[in-house]
Coordinates of C-alpha atoms in Angstrom, one line a residue:
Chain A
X4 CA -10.6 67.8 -38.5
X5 CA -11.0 65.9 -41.5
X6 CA -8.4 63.1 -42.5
X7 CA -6.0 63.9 -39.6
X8 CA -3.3 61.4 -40.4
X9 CA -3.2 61.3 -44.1
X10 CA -0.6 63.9 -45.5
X11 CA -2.4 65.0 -48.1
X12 CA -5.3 67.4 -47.3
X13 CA -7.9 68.2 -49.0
X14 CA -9.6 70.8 -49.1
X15 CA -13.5 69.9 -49.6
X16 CA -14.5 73.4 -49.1
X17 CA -13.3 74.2 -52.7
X18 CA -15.3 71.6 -54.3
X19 CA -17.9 73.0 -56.7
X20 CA -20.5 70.7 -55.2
X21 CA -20.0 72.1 -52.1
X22 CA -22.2 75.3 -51.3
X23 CA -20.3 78.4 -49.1
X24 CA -21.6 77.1 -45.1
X25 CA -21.3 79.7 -42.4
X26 CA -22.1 79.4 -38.9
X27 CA -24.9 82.4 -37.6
X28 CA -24.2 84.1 -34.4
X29 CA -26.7 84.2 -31.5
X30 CA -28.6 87.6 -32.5
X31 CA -28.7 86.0 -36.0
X32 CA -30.3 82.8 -34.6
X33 CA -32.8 84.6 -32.4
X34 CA -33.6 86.9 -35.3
X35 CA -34.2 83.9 -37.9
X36 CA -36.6 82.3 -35.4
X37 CA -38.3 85.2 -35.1
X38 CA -38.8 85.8 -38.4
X39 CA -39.4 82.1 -39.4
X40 CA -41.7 81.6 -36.6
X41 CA -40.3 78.5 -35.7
X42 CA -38.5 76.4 -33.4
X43 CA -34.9 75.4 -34.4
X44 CA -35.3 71.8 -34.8
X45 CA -38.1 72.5 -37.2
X46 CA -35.5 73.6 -40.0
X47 CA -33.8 71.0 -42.4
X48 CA -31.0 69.1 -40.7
X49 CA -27.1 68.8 -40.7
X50 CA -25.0 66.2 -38.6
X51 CA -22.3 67.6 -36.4
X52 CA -20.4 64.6 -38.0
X53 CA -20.7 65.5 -41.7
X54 CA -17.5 66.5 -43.7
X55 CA -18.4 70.0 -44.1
X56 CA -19.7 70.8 -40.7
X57 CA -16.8 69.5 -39.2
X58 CA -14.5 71.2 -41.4
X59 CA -16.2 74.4 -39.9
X60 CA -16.3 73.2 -36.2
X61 CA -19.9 73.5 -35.7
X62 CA -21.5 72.1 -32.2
X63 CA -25.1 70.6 -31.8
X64 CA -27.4 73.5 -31.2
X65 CA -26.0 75.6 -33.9
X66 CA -27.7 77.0 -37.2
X67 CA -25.7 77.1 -40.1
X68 CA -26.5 79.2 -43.0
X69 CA -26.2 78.0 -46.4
X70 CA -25.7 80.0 -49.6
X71 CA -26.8 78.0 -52.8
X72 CA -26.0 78.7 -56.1
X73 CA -29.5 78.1 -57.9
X74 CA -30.4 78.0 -61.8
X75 CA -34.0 79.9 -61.0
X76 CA -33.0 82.5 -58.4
X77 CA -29.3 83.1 -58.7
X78 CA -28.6 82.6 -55.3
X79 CA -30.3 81.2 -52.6
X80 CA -30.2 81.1 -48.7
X81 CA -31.4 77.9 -46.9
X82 CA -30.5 77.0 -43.4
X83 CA -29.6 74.1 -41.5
X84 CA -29.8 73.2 -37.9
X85 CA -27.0 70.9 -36.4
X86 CA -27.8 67.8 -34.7
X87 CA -25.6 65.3 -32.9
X88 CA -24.4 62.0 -35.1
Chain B
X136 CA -33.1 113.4 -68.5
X137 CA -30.5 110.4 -67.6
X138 CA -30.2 108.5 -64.5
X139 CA -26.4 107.7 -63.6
X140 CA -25.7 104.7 -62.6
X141 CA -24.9 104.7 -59.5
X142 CA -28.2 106.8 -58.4
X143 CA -30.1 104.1 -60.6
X144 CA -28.6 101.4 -58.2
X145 CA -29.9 103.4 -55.2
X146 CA -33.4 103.8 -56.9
X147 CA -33.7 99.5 -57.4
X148 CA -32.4 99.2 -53.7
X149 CA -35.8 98.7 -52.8
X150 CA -36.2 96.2 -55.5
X151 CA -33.0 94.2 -54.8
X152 CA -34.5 93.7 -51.0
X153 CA -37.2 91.9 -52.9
X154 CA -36.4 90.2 -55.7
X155 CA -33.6 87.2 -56.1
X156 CA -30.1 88.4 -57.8
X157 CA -30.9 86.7 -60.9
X158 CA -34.2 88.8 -61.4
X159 CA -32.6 91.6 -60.2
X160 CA -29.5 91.8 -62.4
X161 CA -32.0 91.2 -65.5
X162 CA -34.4 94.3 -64.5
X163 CA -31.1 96.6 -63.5
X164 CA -29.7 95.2 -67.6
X165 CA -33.1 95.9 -68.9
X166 CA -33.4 99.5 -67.1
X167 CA -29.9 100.8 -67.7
X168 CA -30.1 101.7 -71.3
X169 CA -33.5 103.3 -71.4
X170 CA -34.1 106.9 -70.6
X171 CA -36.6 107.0 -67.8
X172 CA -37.8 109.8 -65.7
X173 CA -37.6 109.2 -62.0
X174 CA -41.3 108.4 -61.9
X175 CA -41.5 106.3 -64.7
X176 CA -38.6 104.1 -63.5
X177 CA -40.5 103.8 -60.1
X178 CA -43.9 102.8 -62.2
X179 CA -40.9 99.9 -63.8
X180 CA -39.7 98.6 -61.0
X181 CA -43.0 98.5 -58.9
X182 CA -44.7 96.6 -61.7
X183 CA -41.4 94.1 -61.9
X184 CA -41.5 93.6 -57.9
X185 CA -45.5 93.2 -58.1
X186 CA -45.0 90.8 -60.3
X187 CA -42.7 88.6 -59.0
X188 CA -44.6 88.6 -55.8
X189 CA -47.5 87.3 -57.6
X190 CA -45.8 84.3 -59.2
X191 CA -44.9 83.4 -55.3
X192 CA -45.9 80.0 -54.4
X193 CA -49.0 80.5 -51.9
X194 CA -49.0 79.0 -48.1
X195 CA -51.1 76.2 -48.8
X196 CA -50.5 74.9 -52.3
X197 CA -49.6 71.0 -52.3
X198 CA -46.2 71.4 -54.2
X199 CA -45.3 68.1 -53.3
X200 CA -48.1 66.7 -55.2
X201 CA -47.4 69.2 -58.0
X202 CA -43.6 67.8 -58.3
X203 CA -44.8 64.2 -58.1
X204 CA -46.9 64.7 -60.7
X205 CA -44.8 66.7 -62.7
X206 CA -41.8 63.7 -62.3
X207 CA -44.6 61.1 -62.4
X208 CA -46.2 61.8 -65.6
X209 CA -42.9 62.3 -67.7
X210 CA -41.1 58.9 -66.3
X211 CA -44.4 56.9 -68.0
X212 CA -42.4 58.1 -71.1
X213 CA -39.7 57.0 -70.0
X214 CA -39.7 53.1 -69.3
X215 CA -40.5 51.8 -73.0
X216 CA -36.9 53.8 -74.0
X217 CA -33.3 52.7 -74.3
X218 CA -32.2 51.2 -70.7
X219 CA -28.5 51.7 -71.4
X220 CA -26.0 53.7 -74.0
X221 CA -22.9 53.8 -75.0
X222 CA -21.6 56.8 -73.4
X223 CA -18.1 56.8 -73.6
X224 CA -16.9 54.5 -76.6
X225 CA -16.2 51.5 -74.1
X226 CA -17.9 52.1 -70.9
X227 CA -22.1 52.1 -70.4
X228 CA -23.6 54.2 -68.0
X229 CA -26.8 53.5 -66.6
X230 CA -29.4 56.0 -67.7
X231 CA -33.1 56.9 -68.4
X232 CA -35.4 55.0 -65.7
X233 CA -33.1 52.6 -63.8
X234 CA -30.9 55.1 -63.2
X235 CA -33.8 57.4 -61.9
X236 CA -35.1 55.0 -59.9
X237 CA -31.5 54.3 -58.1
X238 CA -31.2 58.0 -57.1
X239 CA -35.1 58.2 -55.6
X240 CA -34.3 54.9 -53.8
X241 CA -31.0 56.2 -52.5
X242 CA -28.9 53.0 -53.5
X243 CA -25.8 52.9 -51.7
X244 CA -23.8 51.8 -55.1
X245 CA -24.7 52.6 -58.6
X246 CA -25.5 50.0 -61.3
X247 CA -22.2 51.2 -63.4
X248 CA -20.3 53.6 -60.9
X249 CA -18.2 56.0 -63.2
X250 CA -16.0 59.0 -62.1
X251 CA -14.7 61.4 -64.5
X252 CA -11.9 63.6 -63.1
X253 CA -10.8 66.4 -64.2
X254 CA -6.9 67.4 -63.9
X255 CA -5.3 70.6 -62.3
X256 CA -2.9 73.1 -64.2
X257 CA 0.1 70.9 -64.6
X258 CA -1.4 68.3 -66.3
X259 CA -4.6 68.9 -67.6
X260 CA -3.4 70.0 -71.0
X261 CA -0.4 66.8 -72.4
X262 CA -1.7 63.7 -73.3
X263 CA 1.2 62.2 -71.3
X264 CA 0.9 63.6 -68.2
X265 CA -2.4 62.9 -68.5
X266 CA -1.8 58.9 -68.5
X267 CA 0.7 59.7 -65.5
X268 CA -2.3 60.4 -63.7
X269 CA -4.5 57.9 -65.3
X270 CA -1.9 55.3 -63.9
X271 CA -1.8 56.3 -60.3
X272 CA -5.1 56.2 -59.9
X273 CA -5.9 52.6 -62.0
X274 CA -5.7 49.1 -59.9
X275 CA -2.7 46.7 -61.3
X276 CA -2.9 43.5 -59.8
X277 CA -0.3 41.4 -60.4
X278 CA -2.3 39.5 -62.4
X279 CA -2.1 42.4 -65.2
X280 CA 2.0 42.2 -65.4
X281 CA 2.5 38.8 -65.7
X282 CA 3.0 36.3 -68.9
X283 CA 2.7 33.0 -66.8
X284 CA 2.8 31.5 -63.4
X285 CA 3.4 28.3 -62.3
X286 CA 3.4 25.5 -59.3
X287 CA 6.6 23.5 -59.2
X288 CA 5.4 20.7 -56.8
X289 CA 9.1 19.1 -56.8
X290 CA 10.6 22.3 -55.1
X291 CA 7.4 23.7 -53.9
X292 CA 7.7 26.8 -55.4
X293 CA 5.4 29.4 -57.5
X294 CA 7.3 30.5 -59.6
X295 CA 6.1 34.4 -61.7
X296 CA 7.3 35.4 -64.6
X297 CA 6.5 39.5 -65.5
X298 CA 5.1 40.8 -68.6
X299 CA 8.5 43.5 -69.0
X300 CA 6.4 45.4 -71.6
X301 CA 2.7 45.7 -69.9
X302 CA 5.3 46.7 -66.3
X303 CA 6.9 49.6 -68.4
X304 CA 3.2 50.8 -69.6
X305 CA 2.2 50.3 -65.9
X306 CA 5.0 52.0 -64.4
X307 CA 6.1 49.3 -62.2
X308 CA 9.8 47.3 -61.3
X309 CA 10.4 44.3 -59.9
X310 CA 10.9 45.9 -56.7
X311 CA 7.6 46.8 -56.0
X312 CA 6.2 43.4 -57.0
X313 CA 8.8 42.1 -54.9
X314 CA 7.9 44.3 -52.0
X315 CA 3.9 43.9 -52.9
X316 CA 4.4 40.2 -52.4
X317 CA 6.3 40.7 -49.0
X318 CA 3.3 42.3 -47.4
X319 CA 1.6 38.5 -47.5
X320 CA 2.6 36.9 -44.5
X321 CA 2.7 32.7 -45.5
X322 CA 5.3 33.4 -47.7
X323 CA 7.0 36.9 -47.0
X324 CA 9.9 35.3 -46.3
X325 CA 10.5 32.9 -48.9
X326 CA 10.2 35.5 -51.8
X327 CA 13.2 36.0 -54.3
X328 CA 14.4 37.3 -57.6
X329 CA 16.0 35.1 -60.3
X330 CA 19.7 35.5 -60.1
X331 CA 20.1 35.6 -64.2
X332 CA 16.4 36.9 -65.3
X333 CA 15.1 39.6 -63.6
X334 CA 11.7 39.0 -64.4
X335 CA 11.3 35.8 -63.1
X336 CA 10.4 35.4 -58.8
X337 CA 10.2 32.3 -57.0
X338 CA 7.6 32.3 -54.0
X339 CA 8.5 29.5 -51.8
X340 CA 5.3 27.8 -50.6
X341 CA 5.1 26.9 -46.7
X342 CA 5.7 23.7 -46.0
X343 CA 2.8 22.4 -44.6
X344 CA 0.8 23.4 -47.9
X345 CA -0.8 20.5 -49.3
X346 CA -2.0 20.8 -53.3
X347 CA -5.2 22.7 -52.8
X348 CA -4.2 25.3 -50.0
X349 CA -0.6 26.3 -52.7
X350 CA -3.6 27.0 -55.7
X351 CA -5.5 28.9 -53.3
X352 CA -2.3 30.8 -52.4
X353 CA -1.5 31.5 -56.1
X354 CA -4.8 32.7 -56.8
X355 CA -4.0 35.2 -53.9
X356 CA -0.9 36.0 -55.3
X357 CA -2.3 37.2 -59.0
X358 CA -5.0 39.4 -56.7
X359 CA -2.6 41.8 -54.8
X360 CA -2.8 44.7 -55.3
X361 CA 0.3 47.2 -57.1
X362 CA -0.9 50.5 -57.7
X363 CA -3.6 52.2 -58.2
X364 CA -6.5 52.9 -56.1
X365 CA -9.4 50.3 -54.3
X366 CA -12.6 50.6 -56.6
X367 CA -11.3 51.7 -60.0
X368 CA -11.0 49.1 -62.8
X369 CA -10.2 51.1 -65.7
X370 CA -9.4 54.3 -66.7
X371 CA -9.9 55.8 -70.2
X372 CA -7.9 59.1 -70.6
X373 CA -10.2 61.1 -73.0
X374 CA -10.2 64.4 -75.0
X375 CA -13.1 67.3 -73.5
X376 CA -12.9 70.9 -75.1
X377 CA -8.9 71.4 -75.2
X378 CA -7.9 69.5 -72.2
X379 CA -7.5 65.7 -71.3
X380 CA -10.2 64.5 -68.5
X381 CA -9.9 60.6 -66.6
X382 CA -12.8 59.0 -66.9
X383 CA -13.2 55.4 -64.7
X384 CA -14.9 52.5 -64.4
X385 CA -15.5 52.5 -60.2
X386 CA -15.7 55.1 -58.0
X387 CA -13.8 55.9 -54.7
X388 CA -13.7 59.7 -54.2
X389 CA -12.3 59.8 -51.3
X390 CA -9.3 58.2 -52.7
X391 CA -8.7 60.3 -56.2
X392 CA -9.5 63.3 -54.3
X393 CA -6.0 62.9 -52.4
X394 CA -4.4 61.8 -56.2
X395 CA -1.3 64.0 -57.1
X396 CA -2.6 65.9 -60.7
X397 CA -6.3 66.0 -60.1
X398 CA -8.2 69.3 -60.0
X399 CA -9.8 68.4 -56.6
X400 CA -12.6 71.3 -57.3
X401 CA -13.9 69.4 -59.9
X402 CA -14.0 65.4 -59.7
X403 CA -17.4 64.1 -60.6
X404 CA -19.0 60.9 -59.3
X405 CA -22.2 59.5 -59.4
X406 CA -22.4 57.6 -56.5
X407 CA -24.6 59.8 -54.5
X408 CA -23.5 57.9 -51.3
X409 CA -19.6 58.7 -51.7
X410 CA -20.4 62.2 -52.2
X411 CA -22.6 62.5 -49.0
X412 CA -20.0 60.8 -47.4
X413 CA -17.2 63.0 -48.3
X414 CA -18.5 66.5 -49.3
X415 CA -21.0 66.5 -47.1
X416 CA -25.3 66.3 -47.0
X417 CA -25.8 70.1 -49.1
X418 CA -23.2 68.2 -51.9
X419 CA -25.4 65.3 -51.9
X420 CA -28.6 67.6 -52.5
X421 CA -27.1 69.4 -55.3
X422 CA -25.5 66.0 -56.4
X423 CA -28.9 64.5 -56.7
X424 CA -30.7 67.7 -58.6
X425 CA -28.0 67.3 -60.6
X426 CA -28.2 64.2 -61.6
X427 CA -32.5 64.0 -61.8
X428 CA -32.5 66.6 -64.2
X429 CA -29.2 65.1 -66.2
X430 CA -31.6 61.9 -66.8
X431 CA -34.3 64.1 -67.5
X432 CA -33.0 66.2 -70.0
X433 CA -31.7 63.2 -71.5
X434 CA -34.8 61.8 -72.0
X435 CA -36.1 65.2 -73.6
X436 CA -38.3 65.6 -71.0
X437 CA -38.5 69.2 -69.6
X438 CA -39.4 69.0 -65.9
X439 CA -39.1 72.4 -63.8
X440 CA -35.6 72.2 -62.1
X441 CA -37.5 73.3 -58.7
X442 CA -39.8 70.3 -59.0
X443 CA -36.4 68.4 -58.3
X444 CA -35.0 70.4 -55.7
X445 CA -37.7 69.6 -54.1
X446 CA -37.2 66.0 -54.3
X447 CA -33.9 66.3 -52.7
X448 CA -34.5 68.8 -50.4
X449 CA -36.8 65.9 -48.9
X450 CA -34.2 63.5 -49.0
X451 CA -31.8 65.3 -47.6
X452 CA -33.7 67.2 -44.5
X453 CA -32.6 65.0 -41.8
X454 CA -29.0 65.7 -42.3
X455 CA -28.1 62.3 -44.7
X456 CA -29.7 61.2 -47.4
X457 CA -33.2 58.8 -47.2
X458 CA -34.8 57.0 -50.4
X459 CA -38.6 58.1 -51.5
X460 CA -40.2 54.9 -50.2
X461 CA -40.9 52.4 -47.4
X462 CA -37.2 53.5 -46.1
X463 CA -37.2 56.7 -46.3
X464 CA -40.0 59.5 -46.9
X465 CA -42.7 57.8 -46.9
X466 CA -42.0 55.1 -44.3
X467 CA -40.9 57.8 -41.9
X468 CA -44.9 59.8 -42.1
X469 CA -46.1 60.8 -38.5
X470 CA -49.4 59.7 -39.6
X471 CA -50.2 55.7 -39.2
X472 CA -53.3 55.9 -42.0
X473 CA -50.9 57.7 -44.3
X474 CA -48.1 55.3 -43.7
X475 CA -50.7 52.9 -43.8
X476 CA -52.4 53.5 -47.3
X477 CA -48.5 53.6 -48.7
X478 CA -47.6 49.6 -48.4
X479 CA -47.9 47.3 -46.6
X480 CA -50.9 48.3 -44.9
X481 CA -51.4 45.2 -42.7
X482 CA -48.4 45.9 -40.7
X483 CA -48.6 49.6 -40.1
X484 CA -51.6 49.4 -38.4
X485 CA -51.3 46.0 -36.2
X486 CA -48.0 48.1 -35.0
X487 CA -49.9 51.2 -34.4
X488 CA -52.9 49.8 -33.0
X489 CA -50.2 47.6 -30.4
X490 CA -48.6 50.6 -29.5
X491 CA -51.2 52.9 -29.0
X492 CA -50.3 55.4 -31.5
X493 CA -52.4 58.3 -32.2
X494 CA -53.2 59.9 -35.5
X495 CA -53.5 63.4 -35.5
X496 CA -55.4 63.9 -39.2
X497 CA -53.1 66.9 -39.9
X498 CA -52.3 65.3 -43.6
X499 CA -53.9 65.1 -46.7
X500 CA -54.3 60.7 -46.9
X501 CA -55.4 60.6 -43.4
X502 CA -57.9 62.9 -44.6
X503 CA -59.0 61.3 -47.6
X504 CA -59.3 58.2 -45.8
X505 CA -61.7 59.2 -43.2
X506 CA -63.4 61.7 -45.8
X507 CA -62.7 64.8 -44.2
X508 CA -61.6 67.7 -46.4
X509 CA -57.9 67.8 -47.0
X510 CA -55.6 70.6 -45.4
X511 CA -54.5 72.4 -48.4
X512 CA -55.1 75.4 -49.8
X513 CA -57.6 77.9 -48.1
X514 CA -58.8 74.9 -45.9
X515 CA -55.3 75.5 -44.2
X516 CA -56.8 78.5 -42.3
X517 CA -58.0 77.2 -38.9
X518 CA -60.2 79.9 -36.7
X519 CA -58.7 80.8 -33.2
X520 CA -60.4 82.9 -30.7
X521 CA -58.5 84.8 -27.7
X522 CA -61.4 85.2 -25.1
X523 CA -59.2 87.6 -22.7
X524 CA -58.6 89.9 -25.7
X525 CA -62.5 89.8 -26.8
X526 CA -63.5 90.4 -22.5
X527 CA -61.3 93.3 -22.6
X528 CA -62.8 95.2 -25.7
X529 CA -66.2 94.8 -23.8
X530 CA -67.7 91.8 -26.2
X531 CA -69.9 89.2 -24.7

């Protein structure tokens, strides 16, 4: 994962841009759905091949949860849903 | 009668359900210190939670046009202002509307990319160490170490003499220059150090060089790189609050991110593309907020942050990041008449009308177009009747 040769490695998890990611399990996908009312592919989008969603491993398929620091709310939840590319 | 804290915290647990942590922590501050009887505090936090529902945003309401508007009318202030300023002594940063106008249209490179790094425990604090830094992550070209060079056409020879003082300030021996100049294959072999002077290296020029190919050769010479990193001109070490911060002309984050002595939870760019690239599409989102509001504020213009989140939320929802425009958002519209009334209209619709496509009037130009009434608001609500359920109640 990440720069596999280089013998430095970074860590891009720790940057402050970087929001905390985590992956849901299947009841929490059904249950989101459910509650959303919506198909998967209708959420916001993350490729399998960006840096942070291959940090974590993440397939095609999955839904990844994303916790935001935000100026009006505190914190906020957002979701993404993992496509190939 | 006093509430304890911790049975006050299980009287908001409703509330917290509710409301976001930031609204939550201010009514929990604002209830703590009063004394409140059970029902009264109840009465509190039912008003604060009614409340906040009320300032929801509604199904329905055209937020996107709200935020362009709300971007749109301030940036008309904008364009008769300064283009540029003097940011940091030397360098200029590109602010105000061109600088708006390359993060909306996604530009790939920024009109004056600029990094400004911040260093980890060990080196953030001495001026010195600070410059260590500073010169492992500057380009030297050979070029920048040298007091002359010349062509001896009798010998065929280039012959370099080095700048002693600038390769001390550098951090750089003959060796490396020696080695640097290895790495070019016409003349890897034929490179050697002066046997009295240190600081003067022949390159023997290939034989079969005639006047023309040797200056072209030199020229390459003088461009190889050092040390230092692809991308990053110049470095200015400066002073921020009580510790020493790199700021560059150039960006390449990828590179200084791997740099021994930088605080890797903290470099800044503002290439919006490098960030995507290497922290990832929710980085890029919170890149580009960061940045629209920067040039905002600058400006004096107070725009609702969540007007711009907006704006990158959109650019970022298919996984990368898309410009506002033909490209991006609003070349990318399901609808051909929306598409259509954006630019150029000509081609939009002699492409739809040869493919076949099919407009399904679920937007608001299509809408206006054909004179309909737009779906916003209440006229979101569509009617939808279940005939088995009204059979089995007995209705005809």
């Amino acid at each position: 994962m990440g720069w596999k040769s280089e013998k430095v490695r970074v860590n891009i998890l720790e940057h402050e841009l970087v929001p905390r990611h985590e992956v849901l399990s299947a009841e929490e996908v059904v249950e989101l759905l459910r509650r959303l009312g919506i198909r998967p592919e209708q959420l916001p989008w993350i490729r399998a091949s960006d840096p942070v969603a291959r940090e974590l491993g993440v397939k095609p398929g999955d839904i990844v949860r994303i916790i935001r620091k935000s100026p009006v709310a505190g914190e906020s939840i957002a979701y993404r849903f993992v496509i190939s590319g | 009668m006093n509430i304890s804290d911790e049975e006050l915290l299980k009287l908001l647990e409703p509330a917290k359900q509710i409301l976001p942590p930031k609204i939550f922590n201010e009514l929990y501050e604002k209830v703590r210190g009063i004394p409140l009887t059970r029902d009264e505090l109840s009465e509190v936090v039912n008003l604060a939670v009614n409340e906040y529902l009320n300032t929801l945003i509604e199904p329905g309401e055209p937020i996107g046009t709200v935020a362009a508007q709300s971007v749109g009318e301030p940036g008309t202030q904008m364009t008769l202002r300064t283009f540029h300023y003097a940011g940091v002594r030397e360098l200029n940063v590109t602010l105000g509307l061109p600088r708006l106008i390359e993060l909306v249209d996604a530009r790939k490179l920024p009109d004056t990319p600029i990094m400004v790094i911040y260093l980890d425990e060990g080196h953030r604090y001495d001026r010195e160490k600070a410059l260590e830094v500073a010169r492992r992550i500057e380009i030297t070209r050979l070029e920048n170490v040298i007091t002359r060079v010349d062509i001896d056409l009798i010998t065929s020879t280039i012959i370099i003499d080095l700048d002693l003082e600038m390769m001390k300030d550098k951090g750089i021996t003959t060796n490396t220059v020696v080695k640097a100049l290895g790495k070019i294959k016409a003349v890897s072999q034929g490179v050697r150090v002066d046997e009295d002077d240190e600081n003067r290296i022949y390159v023997e020029v290939p034989s079969n060089y005639d006047f023309l190919k040797t200056q072209k050769l030199r020229d390459r010479i003088l461009k190889i790189k050092l040390k230092g990193i692809k991308g990053i001109n110049r470095v200015i070490v400066q002073r921020r609050g009580n510790e020493y911060v790199l700021i560059t002309d150039g960006t390449n984050l990828e590179a200084v991110l791997k740099v021994e002595g930088v605080d890797v939870r903290r470099v800044f760019t503002n290439s919006i593309y490098e960030i995507e690239n290497v922290l990832g599409v929710e980085a890029a989102r919170q890149a580009l907020i960061n940045e629209i509001h920067n040039v905002l504020e600058e400006q004096g213009l107070d725009v609702d942050i969540r007007h711009v989140m907006l704006i990158a939320d959109m650019m970022t929802l298919t996984g990368s990041v898309k410009q506002i425009g033909r490209h991006g958002i609003a070349g990318e519209k399901t609808s051909v008449l929306a598409r259509a009334s954006f630019e150029v209209t000509v081609k939009h619709l002699f492409e739809a009308s040869a493919r076949g496509e099919v407009d399904e009037l679920k937007g608001v130009a299509e809408n206006v177009i054909i004179g309909q009434l737009i779906p916003v608001g209440t006229n979101l609500v569509r009617l939808a009747m279940n005939p088995t359920l009204a059979r089995s109640r007995g209705d005809r």
